[in-house]
Short mmCIF file of C-alpha atoms and ligand atoms in Angstrom, two decimals:
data_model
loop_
_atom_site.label_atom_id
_atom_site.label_comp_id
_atom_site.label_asym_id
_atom_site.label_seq_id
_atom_site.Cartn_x
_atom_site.Cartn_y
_atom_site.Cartn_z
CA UNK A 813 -9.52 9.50 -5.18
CA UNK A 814 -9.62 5.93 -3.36
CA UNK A 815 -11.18 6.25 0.13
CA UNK A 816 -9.09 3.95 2.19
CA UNK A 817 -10.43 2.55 5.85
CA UNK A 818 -7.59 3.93 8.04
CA UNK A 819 -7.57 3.10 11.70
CA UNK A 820 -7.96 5.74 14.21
CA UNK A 821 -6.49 5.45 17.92
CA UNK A 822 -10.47 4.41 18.72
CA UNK A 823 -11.09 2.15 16.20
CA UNK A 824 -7.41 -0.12 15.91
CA UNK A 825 -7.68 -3.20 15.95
CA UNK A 826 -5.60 -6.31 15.85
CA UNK A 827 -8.11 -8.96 16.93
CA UNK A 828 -7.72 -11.39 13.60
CA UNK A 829 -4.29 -10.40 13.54
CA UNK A 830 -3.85 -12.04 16.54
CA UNK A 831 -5.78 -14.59 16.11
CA UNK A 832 -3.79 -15.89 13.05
CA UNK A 833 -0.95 -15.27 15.05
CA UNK A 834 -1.35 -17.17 17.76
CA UNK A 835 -1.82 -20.03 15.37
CA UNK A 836 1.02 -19.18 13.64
CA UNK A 837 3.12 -20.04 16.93
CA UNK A 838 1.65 -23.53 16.77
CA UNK A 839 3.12 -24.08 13.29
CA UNK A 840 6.07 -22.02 12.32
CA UNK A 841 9.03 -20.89 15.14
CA UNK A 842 8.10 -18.15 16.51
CA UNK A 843 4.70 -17.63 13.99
CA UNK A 844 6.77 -16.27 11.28
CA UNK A 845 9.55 -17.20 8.48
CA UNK A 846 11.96 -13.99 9.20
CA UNK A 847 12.73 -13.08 12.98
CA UNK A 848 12.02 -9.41 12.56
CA UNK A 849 8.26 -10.25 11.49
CA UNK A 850 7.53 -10.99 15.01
CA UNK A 851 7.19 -7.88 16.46
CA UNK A 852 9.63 -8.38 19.01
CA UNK A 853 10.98 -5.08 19.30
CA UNK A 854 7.66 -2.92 18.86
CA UNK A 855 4.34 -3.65 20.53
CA UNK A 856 1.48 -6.02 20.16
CA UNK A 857 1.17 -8.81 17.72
CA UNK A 858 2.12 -8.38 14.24
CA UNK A 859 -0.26 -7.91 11.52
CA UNK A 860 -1.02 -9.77 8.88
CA UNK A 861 -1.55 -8.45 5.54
CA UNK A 862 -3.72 -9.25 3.09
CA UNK A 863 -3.71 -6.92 0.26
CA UNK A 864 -1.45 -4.24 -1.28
CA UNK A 865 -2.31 -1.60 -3.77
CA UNK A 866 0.01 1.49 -4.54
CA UNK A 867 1.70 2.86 -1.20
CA UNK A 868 -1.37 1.14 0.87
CA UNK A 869 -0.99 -2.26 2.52
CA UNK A 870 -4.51 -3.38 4.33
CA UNK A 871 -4.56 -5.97 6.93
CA UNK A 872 -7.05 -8.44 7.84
CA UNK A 873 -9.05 -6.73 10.15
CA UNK A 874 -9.95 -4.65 7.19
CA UNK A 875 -7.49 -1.50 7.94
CA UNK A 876 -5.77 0.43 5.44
CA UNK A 877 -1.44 1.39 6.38
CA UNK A 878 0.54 3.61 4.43
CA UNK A 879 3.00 1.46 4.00
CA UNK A 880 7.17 2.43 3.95
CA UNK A 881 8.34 -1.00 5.02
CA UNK A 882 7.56 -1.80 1.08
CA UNK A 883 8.64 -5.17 1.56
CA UNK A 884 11.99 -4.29 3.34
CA UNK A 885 12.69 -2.26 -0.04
CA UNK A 886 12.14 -4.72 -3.03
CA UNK A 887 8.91 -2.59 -4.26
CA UNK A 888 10.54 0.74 -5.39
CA UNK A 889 7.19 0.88 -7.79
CA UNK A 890 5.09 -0.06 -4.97
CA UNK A 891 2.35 -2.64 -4.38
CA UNK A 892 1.15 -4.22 -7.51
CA UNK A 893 2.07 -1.75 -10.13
CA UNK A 894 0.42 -2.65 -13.52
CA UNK A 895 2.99 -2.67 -15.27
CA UNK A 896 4.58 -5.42 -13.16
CA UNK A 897 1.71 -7.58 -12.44
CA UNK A 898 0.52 -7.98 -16.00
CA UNK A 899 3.91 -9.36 -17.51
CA UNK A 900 3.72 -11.28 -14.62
CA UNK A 901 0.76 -13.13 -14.90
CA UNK A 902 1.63 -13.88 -19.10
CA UNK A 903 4.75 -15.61 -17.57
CA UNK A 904 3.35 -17.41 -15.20
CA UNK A 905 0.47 -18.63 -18.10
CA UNK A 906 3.29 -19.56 -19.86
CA UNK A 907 5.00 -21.75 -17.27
CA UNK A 908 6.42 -21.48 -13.68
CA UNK A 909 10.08 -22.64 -14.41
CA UNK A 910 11.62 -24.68 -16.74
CA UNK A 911 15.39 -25.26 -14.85
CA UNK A 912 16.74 -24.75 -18.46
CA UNK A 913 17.77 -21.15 -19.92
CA UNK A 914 15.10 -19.07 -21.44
CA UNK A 915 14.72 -15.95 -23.27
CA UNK A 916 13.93 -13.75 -19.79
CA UNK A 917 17.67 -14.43 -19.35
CA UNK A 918 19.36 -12.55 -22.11
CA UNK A 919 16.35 -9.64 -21.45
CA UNK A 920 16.92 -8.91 -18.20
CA UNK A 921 20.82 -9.83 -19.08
CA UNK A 922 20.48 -6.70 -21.76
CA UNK A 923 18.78 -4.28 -19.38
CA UNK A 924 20.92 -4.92 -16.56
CA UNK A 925 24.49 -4.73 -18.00
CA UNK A 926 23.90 -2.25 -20.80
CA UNK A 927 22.89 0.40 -18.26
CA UNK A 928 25.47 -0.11 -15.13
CA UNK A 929 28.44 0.71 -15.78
CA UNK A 930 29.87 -0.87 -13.10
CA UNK A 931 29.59 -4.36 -14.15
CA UNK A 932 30.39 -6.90 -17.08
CA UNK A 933 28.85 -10.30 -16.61
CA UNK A 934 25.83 -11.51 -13.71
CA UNK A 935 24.77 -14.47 -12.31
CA UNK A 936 21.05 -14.68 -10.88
CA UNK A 937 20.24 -16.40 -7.80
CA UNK A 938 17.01 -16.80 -5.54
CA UNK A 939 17.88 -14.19 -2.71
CA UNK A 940 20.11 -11.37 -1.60
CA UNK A 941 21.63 -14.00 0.84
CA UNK A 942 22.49 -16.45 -1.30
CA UNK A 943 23.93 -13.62 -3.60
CA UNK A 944 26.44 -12.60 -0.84
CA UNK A 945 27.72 -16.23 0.24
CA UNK A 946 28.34 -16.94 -3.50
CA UNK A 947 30.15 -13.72 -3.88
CA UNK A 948 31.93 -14.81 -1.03
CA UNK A 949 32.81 -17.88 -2.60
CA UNK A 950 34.00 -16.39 -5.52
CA UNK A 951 36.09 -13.79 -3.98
CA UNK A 952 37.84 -16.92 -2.17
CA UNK A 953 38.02 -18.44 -5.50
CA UNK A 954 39.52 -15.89 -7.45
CA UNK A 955 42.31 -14.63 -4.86
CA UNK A 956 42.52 -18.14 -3.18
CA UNK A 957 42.43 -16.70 0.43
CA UNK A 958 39.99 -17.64 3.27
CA UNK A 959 39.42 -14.15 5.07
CA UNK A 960 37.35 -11.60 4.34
CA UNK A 961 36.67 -8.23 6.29
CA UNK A 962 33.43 -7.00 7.32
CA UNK A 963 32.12 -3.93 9.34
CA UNK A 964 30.15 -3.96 12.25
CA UNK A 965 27.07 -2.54 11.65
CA UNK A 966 26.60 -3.99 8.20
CA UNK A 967 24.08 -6.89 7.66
CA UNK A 968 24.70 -9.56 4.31
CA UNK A 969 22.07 -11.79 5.26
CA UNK A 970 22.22 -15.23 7.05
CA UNK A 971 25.55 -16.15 5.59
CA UNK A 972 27.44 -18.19 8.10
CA UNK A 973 30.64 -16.33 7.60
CA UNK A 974 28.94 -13.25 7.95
CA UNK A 975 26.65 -13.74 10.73
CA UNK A 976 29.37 -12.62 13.49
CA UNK A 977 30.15 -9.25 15.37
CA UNK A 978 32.91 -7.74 16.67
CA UNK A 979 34.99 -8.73 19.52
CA UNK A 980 37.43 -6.09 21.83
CA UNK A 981 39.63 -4.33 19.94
CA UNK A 982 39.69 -2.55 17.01
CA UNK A 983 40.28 -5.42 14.16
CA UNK A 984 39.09 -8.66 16.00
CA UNK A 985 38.18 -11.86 14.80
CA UNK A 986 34.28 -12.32 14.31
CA UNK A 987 32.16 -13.72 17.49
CA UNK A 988 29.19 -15.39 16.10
CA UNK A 989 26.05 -14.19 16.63
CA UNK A 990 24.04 -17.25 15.78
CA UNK A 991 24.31 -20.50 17.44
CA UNK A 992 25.15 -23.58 14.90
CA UNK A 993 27.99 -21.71 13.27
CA UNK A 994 31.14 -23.39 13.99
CA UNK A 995 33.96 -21.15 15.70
CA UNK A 996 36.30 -21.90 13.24
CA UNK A 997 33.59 -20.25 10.45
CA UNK A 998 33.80 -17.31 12.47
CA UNK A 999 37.34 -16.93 12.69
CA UNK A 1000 37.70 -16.55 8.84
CA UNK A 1001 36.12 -12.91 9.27
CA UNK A 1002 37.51 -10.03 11.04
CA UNK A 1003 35.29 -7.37 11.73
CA UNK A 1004 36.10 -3.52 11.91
CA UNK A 1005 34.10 -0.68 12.65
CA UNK A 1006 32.97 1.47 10.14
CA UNK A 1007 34.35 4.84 8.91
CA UNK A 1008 37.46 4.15 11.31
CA UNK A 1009 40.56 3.80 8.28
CA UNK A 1010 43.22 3.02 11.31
CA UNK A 1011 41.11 0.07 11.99
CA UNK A 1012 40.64 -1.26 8.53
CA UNK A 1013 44.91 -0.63 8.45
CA UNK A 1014 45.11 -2.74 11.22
CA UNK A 1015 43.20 -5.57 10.38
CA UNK A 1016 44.66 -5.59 6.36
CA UNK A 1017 48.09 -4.98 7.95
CA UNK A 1018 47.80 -8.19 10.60
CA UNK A 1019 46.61 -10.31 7.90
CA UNK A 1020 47.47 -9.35 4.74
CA UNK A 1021 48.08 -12.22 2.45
CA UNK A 1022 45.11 -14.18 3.84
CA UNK A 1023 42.40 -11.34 3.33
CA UNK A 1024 39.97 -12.78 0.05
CA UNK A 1025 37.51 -9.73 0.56
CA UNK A 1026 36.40 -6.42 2.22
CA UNK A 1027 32.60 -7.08 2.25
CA UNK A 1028 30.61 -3.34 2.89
CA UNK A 1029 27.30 -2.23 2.28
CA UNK A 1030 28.11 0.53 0.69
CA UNK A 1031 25.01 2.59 1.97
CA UNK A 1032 24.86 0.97 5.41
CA UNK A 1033 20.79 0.61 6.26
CA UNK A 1034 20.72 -2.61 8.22
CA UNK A 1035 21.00 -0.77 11.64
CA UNK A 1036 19.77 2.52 11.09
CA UNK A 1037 20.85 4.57 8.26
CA UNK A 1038 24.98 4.97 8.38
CA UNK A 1039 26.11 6.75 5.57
CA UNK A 1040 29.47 7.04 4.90
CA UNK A 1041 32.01 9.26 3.61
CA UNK A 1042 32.79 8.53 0.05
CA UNK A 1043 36.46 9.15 1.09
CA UNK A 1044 36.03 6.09 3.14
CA UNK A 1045 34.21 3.75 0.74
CA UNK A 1046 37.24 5.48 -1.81
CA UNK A 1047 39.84 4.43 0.79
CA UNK A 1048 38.27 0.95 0.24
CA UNK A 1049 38.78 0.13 -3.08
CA UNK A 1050 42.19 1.48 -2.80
CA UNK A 1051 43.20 -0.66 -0.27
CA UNK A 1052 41.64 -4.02 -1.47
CA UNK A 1053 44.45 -3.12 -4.65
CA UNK A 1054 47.34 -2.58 -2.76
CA UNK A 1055 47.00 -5.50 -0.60
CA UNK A 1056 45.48 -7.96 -3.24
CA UNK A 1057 41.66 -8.52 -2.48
CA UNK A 1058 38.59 -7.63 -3.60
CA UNK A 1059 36.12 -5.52 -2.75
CA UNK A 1060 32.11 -6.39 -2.65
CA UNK A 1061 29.70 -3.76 -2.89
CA UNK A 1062 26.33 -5.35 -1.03
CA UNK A 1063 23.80 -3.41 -2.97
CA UNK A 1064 21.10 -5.65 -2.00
CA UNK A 1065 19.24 -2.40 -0.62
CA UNK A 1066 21.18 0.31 -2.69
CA UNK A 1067 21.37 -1.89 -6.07
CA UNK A 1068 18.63 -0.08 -8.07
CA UNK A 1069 17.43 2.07 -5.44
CA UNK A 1070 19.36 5.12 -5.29
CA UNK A 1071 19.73 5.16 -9.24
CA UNK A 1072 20.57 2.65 -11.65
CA UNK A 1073 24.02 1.90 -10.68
CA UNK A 1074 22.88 1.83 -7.21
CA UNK A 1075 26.15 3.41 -4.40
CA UNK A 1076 28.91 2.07 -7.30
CA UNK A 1077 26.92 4.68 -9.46
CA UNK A 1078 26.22 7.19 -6.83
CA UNK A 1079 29.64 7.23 -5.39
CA UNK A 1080 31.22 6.40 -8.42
CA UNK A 1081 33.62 3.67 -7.20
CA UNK A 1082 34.35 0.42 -9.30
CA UNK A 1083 33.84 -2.26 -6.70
CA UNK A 1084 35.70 -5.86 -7.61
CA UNK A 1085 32.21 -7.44 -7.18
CA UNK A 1086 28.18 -6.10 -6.48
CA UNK A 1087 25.32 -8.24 -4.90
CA UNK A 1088 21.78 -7.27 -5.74
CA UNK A 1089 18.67 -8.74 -4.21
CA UNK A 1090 15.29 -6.69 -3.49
CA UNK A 1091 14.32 -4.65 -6.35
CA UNK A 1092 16.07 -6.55 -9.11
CA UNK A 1093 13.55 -9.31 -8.50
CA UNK A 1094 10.56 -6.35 -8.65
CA UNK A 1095 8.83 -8.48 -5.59
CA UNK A 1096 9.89 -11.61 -6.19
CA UNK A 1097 12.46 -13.75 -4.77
CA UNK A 1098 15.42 -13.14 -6.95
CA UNK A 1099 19.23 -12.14 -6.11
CA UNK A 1100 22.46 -11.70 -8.06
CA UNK A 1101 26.16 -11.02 -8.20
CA UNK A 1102 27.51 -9.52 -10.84
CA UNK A 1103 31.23 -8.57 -11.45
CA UNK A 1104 33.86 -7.88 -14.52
CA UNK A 1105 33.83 -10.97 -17.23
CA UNK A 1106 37.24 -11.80 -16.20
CA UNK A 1107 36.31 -12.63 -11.83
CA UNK A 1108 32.33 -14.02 -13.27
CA UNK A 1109 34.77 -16.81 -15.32
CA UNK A 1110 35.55 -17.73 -12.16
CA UNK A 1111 32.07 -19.80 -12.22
CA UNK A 1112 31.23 -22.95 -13.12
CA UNK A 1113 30.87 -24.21 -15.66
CA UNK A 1114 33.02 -21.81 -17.24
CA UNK A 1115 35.48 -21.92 -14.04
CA UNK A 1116 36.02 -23.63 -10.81
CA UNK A 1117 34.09 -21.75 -8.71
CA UNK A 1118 30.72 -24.07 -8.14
CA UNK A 1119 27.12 -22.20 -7.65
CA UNK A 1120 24.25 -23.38 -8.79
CA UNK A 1121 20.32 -23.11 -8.16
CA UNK A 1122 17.30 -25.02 -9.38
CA UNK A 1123 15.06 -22.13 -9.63
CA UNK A 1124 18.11 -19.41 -10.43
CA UNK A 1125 16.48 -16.84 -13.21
CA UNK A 1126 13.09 -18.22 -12.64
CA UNK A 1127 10.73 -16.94 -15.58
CA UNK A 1128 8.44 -15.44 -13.51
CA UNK A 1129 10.47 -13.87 -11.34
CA UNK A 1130 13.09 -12.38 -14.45
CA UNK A 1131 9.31 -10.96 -15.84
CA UNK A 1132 8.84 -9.16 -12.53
CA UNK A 1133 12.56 -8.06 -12.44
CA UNK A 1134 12.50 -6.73 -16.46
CA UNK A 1135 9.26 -4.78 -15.66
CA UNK A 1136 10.27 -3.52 -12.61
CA UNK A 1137 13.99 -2.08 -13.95
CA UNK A 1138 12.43 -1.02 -17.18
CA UNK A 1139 10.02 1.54 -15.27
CA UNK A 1140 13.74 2.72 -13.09
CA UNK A 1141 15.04 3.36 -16.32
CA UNK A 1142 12.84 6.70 -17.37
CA UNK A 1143 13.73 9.69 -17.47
CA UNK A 1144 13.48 11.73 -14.20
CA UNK A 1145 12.51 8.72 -12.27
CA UNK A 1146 15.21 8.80 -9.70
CA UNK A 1147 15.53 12.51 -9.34
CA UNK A 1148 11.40 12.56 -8.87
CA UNK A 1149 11.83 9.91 -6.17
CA UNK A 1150 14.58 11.99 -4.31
CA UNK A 1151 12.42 14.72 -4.35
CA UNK A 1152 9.44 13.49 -2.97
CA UNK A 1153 11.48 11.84 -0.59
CA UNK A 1154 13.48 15.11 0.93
CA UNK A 1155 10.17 16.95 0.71
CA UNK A 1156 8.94 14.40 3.24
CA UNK A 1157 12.18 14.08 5.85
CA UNK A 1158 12.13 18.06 5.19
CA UNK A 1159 8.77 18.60 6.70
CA UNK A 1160 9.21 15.59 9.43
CA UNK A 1161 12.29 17.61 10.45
CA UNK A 1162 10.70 20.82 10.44
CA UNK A 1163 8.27 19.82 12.55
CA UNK A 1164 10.28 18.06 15.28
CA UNK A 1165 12.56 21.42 14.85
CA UNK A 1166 10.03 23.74 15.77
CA UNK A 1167 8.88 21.52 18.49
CA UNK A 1168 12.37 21.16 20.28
CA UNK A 1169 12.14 17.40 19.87
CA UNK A 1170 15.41 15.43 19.66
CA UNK A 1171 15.15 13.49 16.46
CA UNK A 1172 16.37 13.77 12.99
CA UNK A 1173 15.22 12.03 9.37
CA UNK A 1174 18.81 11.32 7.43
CA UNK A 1175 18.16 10.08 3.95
CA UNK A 1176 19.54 9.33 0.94
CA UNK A 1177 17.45 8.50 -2.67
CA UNK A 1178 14.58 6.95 -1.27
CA UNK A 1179 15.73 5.73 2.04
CA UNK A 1180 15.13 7.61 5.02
CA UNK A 1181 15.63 6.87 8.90
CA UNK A 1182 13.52 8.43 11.81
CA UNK A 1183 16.41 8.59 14.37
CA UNK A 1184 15.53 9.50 17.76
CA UNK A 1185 19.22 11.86 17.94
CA UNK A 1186 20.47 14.61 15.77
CA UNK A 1187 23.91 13.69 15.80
CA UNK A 1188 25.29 12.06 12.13
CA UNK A 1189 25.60 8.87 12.89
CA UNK A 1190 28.38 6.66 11.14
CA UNK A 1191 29.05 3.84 13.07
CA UNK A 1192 26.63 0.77 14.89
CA UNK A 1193 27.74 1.87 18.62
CA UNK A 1194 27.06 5.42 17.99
CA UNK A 1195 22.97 4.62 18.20
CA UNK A 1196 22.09 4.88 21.29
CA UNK A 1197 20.08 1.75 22.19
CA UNK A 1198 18.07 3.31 25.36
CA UNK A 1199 16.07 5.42 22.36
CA UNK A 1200 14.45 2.36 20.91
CA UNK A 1201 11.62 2.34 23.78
CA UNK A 1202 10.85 5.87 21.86
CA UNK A 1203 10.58 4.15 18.57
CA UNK A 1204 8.75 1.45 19.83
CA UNK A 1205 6.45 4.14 21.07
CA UNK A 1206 6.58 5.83 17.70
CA UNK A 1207 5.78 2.48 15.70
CA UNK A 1208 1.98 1.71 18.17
CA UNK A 1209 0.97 5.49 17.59
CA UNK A 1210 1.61 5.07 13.63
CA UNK A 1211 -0.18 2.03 13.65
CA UNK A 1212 -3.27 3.22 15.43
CA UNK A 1213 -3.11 5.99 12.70
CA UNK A 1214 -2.74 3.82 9.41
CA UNK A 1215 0.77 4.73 8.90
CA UNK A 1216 3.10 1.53 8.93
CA UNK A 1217 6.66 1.18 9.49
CA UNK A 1218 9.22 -2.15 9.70
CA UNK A 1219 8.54 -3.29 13.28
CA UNK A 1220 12.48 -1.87 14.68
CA UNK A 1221 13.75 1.28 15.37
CA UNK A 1222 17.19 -0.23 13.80
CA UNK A 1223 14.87 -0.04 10.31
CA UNK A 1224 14.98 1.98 7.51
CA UNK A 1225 11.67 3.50 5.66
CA UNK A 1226 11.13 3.28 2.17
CA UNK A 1227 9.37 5.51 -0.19
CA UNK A 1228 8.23 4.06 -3.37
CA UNK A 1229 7.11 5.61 -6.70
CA UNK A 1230 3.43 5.00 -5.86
CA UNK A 1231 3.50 6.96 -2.46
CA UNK A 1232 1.51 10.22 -4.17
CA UNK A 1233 1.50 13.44 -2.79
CA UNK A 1234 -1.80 13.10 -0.51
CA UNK A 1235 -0.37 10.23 0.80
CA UNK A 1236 2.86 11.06 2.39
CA UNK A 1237 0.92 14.49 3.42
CA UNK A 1238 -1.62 12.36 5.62
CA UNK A 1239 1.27 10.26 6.71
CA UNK A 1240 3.08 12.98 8.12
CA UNK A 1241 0.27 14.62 9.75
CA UNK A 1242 -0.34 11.14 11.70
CA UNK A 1243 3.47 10.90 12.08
CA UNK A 1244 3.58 14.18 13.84
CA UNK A 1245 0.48 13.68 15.86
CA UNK A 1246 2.22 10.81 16.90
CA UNK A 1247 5.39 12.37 17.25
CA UNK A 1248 3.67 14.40 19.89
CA UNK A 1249 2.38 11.91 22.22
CA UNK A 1250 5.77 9.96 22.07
CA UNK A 1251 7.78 13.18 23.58
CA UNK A 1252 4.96 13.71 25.59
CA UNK A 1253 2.68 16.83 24.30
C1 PLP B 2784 22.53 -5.56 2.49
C2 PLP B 2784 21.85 -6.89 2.54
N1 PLP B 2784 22.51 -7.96 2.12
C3 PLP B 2784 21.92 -9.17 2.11
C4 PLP B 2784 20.63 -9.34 2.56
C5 PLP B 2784 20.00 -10.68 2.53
O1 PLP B 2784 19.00 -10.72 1.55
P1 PLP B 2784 17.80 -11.78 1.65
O2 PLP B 2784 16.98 -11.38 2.84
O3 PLP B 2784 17.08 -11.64 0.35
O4 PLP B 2784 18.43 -13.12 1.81
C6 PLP B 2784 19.91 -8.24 3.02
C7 PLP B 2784 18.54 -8.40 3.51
O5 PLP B 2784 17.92 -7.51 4.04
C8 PLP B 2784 20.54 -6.97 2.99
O6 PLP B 2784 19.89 -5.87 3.41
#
């Protein structure tokens, strides 16, 4: 068994950490490339990795994590698997892109659409948030409407459109929540909460005729874990037909993660349209939106719809990708991961049951969400905000301990194929232990 160099509460450091980071600020906004890098809702500087290997991340201060950020869920296989890394490296040997079709196209092509049912034709891209804006762009192309619906609570990357939150009321107009997009961007997106059907009435009701899209993520884990009723995601796609739009499925967490066909699978709704991102790239920066041959012929060149992308189905990438869905498709993988997963939560639970301590572990497939409230949460302004400083608690105790989580209480953890047995049982001691000082013990 691999003997890793975990920190201990006396030992933790972040002294190089810091010291990159604080050169960082001199070069890049903020010292990172992604705000949530920074650290700003957790404690201390962020750490900068150097290495990963299974479920284990290690730092450069020379510490050894557990690690269920996983990338923000793109390594489902975990760090460096093998099988990944070696197809990897004979593509890159073979050349780093050509900008023309190659042969990874029609394999990962194969994979992808022989085993989903939910889909007929893809188009790769070079992240999840370029996925969703061209999704957008088709669903505006195919219905020729401007609006599309989206729920509070749900994130589909830095999309201008998208990048807006509710106002008063219960079907309002976005409010953007990013300076430089204009108001009149905005305005072409209402926003509704989620799991409220009266809301999503209103809103297709006031403009109907002029709604392109309902945008969801199907399995909501962009502010905590808000999983909804498949009578609501059902209510959906009925609604998108009776009032003439389409509905996207943002599986750029759920595609591939909890099973094959990701939430259309799970749920077993036909969505007009899915974006992927994360795992179909296997750790590299790949995206896609996939939909029935008739809305893909939407595209150029075969349609009007314009997209295009100089390093779209990038060889090396599409051999990361093929690996990485090839190794989802075995038998038993899914159910094996679901297992390990609710064996985990289960014991969390137990523990902070038998302790009298307010918190709960939801989860679905692989994703799980340490919640400081045991009410089912379904909807953004049902989390109650004041727990974070709890979580932010939670995240410096972990850390001290080798166990690492995404730096927000707002995150979801992610348990890959590689976290073994061992593993996620010395995780959850150090979880617990932490657990303890948080509430006080
Ligand atoms: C549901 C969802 N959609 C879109 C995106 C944007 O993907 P990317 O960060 O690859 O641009 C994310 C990123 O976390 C996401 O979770």
């Amino acid at each position: 068994m691999q003997q890793h160099t975990y920190p201990t509460p006396e030992t933790f450091t972040r002294t190089r950490s810091g010291e990159l980071f604080e050169t960082a600020k001199t070069y890049f906004p903020g010292g990172v490339h992604s705000p949530v890098r920074a650290f700003k809702s957790v404690q201390g500087p962020p750490i900068f990795f150097e290495k990963g290997a299974g479920s284990h991340i290690y730092d450069v201060d020379g510490q050894a994590f557990v690690d269920f950020c996983c990338s923000w869920g793109p390594l489902i296989l975990g760090h460096c698997p093998p099988e990944v890394v070696k197809p990897v490296q004979a593509a890159v040997a073979n050349g780093m892109s050509f900008g023309t079709p190659t042969p990874f196209d029609l394999e990962i092509g194969k994979l992808v659409l022989d085993n989903h049912r939910f889909i007929e034709m893809i188009r790769f891209v070079s992240s999840g948030t370029e996925a969703v804006m061209s999704a957008i762009r088709l669903a505006r192309g195919v219905t020729k409407r401007d609006k599309i619906i989206k729920f509070e609570g749900c994130y589909h990357g830095h999309v201008d459109a998208l990048l807006v939150k509710a106002g008063s009321g219960l079907a309002t107009f976005g409010i953007s929540t990013s300076a430089g997009i204009p108001e009149s961007f905005a305005k072409e997106t209402i926003v509704v909460p989620l799991a409220d059907p009266e809301a999503l009435e209103q809103a297709l009701q006031q403009y109907a005729g002029d709604v392109a899209a309902i945008i969801i993520e199907p399995i909501p884990a962009n502010n905590g874990l808000l999983l909804q009723d498949r009578a609501f995601l059902q209510l959906l796609r009925e609604k998108a037909d009776q009032y003439g739009c389409l509905l996207i499925f943002d599986e750029v967490i759920s595609g591939f993660r909890v099973g094959f066909e990701g939430a259309a699978g799970f749920y077993n709704i036909q969505p007009d349209i899915i974006t992927f991102g994360k795992i179909i790239g296997g750790g590299m920066p790949v995206g896609a939106y996939a939909a029935s041959r008739k809305i893909m012929e939407h595209i150029a060149p075969v349609g009007p719809v314009y997209q295009a992308g100089t390093l779209s189905a990038n060889p090396v990438a599409m051999a990361a990708g093929i690996a990485t869905l090839t190794e989802l498709l075995k038998p038993g993988f899914y159910e094996s991961l679901e297992a390990t997963t609710k064996a985990f939560t289960g014991r969390l639970q137990q523990f902070c049951d038998s302790r009298g301590y307010e918190m709960a572990f939801p989860s679905i497939g692989s994703i799980f969400w340490p919640t400081f409230s045991k009410k089912s949460i379904r909807r953004s302004d049902e989390i109650d905000g004041s727990k974070m400083d709890l979580f932010k608690k939670m995240h410096l105790e972990c850390l001290k301990r080798g166990v690492y989580f995404g730096p927000s209480g707002y995150e979801v953890g992610f348990i890959s194929a590689a976290h073994s047995q061992n593993d996620l049982d010395f995780a959850a001691t150090q979880i617990e232990r932490s657990l303890d000082l948080v509430f006080g013990v």
